[in-house]
mmCIF file of C-alpha atoms in Angstrom:
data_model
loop_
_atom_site.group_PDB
_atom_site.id
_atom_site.type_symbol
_atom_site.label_atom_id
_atom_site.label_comp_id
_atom_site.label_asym_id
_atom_site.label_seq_id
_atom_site.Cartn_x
_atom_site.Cartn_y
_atom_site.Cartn_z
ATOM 1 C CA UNK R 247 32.273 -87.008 -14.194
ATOM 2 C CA UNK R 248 28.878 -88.619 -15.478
ATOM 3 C CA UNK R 249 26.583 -86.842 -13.748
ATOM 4 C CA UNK R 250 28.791 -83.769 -15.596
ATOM 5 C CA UNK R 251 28.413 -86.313 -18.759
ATOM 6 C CA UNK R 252 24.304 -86.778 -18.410
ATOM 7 C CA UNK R 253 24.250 -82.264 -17.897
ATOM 8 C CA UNK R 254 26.282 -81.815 -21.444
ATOM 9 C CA UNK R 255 23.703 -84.957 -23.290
ATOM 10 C CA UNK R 256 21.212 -82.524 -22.391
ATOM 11 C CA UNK R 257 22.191 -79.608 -24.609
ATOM 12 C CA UNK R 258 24.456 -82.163 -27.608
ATOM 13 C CA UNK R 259 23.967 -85.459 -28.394
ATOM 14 C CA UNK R 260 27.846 -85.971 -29.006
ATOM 15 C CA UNK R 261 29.430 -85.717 -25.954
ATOM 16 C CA UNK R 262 33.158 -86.627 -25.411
ATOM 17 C CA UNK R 263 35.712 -87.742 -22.327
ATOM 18 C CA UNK R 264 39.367 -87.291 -23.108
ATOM 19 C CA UNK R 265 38.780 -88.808 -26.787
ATOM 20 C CA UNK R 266 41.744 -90.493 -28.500
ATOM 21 C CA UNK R 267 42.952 -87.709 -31.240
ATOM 22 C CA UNK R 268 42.387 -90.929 -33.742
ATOM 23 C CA UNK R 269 38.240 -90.685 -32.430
ATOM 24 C CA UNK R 270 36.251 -89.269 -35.561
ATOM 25 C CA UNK R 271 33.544 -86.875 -34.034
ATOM 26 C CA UNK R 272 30.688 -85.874 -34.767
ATOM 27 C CA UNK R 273 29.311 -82.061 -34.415
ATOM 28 C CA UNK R 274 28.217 -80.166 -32.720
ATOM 29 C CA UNK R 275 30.082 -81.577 -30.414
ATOM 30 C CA UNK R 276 31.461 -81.020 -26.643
ATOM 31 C CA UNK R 277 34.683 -82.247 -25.982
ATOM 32 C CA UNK R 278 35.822 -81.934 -22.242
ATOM 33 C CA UNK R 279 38.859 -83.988 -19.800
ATOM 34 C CA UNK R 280 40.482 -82.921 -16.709
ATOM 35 C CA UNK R 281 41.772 -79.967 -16.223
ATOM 36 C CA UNK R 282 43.061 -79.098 -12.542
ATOM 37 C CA UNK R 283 42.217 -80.729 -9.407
ATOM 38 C CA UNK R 284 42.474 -78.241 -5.691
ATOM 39 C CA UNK R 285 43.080 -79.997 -2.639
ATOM 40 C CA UNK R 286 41.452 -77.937 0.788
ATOM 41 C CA UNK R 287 43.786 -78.280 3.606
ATOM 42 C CA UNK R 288 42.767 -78.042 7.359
ATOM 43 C CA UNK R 289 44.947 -79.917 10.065
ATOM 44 C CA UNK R 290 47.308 -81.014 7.907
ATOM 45 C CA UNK R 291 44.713 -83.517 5.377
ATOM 46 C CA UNK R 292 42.912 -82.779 2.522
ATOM 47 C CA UNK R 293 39.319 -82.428 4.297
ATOM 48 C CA UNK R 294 37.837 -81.694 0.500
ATOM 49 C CA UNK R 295 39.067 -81.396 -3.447
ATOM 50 C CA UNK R 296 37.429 -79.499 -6.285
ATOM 51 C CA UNK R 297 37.399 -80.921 -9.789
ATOM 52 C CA UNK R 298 38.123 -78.638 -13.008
ATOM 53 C CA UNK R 299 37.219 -79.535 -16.225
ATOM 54 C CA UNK R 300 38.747 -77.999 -19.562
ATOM 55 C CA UNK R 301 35.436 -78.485 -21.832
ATOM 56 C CA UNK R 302 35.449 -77.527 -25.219
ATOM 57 C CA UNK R 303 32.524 -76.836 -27.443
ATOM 58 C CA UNK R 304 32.885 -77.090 -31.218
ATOM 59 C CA UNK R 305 30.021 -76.516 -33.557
ATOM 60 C CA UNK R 306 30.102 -75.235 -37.639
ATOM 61 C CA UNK R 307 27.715 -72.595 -36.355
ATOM 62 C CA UNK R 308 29.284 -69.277 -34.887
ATOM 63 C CA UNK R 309 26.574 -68.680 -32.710
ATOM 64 C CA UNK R 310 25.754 -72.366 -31.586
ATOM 65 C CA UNK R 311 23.172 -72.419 -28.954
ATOM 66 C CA UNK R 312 25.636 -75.305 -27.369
ATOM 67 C CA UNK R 313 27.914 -72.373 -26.644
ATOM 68 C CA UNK R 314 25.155 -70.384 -24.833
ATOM 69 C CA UNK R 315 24.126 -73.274 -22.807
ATOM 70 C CA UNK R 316 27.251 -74.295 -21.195
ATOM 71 C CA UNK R 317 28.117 -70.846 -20.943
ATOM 72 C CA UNK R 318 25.451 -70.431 -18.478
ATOM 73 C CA UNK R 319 26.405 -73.217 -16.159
ATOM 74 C CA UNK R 320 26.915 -72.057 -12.775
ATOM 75 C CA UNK R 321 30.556 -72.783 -12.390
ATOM 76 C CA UNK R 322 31.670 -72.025 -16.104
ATOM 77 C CA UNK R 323 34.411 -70.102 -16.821
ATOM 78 C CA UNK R 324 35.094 -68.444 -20.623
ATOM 79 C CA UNK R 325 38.916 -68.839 -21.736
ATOM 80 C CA UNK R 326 38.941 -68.430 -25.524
ATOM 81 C CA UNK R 327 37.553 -68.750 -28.847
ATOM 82 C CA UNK R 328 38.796 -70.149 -32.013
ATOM 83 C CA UNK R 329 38.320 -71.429 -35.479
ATOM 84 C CA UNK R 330 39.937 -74.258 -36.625
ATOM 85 C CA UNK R 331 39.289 -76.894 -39.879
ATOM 86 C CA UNK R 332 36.135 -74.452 -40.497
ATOM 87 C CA UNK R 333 34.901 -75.256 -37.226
ATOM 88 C CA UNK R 334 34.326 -72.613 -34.360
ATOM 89 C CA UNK R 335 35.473 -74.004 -30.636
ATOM 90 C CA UNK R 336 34.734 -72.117 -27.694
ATOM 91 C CA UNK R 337 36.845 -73.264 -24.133
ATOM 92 C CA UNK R 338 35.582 -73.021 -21.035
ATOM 93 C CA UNK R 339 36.793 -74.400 -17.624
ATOM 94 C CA UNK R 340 34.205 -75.592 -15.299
ATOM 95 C CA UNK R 341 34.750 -76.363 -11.386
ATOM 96 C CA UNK R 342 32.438 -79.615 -11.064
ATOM 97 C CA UNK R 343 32.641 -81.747 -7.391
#
């Protein structure tokens, strides 16, 4: 999770893990917590396990270039897009170790 931490400080300085909803933010901001975790089977054990992360960016600019640059992460996956509180958020999910 902080290696994934030390990718998103590259492209926002305000980067957040599973905040508390009482957490005042600042933006642009990138807001992301577990999603999903997928055990691999073989023999009976789990031999491996991929991480997903529900990551949400959320800028006052439409066209954020913090949208564009997780976008392009390998293992990013679009979901939605919405506006709320006159701020745009864009979800992705992203499979990371």
């Amino acid at each position: 999770r902080l290696e994934l931490q030390n990718i998103f400080l590259q492209f926002c300085d305000n980067v957040y893990f599973q905040p508390p909803a009482s957490l005042q933010m600042s933006y642009p901001a990138i807001r992301f917590k577990v999603a999903d975790r997928k055990n691999k089977f073989g023999n009976d054990i789990v031999y491996g396990q991929s991480r997903y992360y529900e990551v949400t960016v959320i800028d006052y600019d439409p066209e954020s270039e913090v949208f564009d640059k997780v976008s392009m992460l390998p293992t990013a996956k679009f979901n939605n897009a919405y506006s709320a509180d006159g701020l745009n958020h864009q979800v992705f999910t992203i499979n990371y170790k």
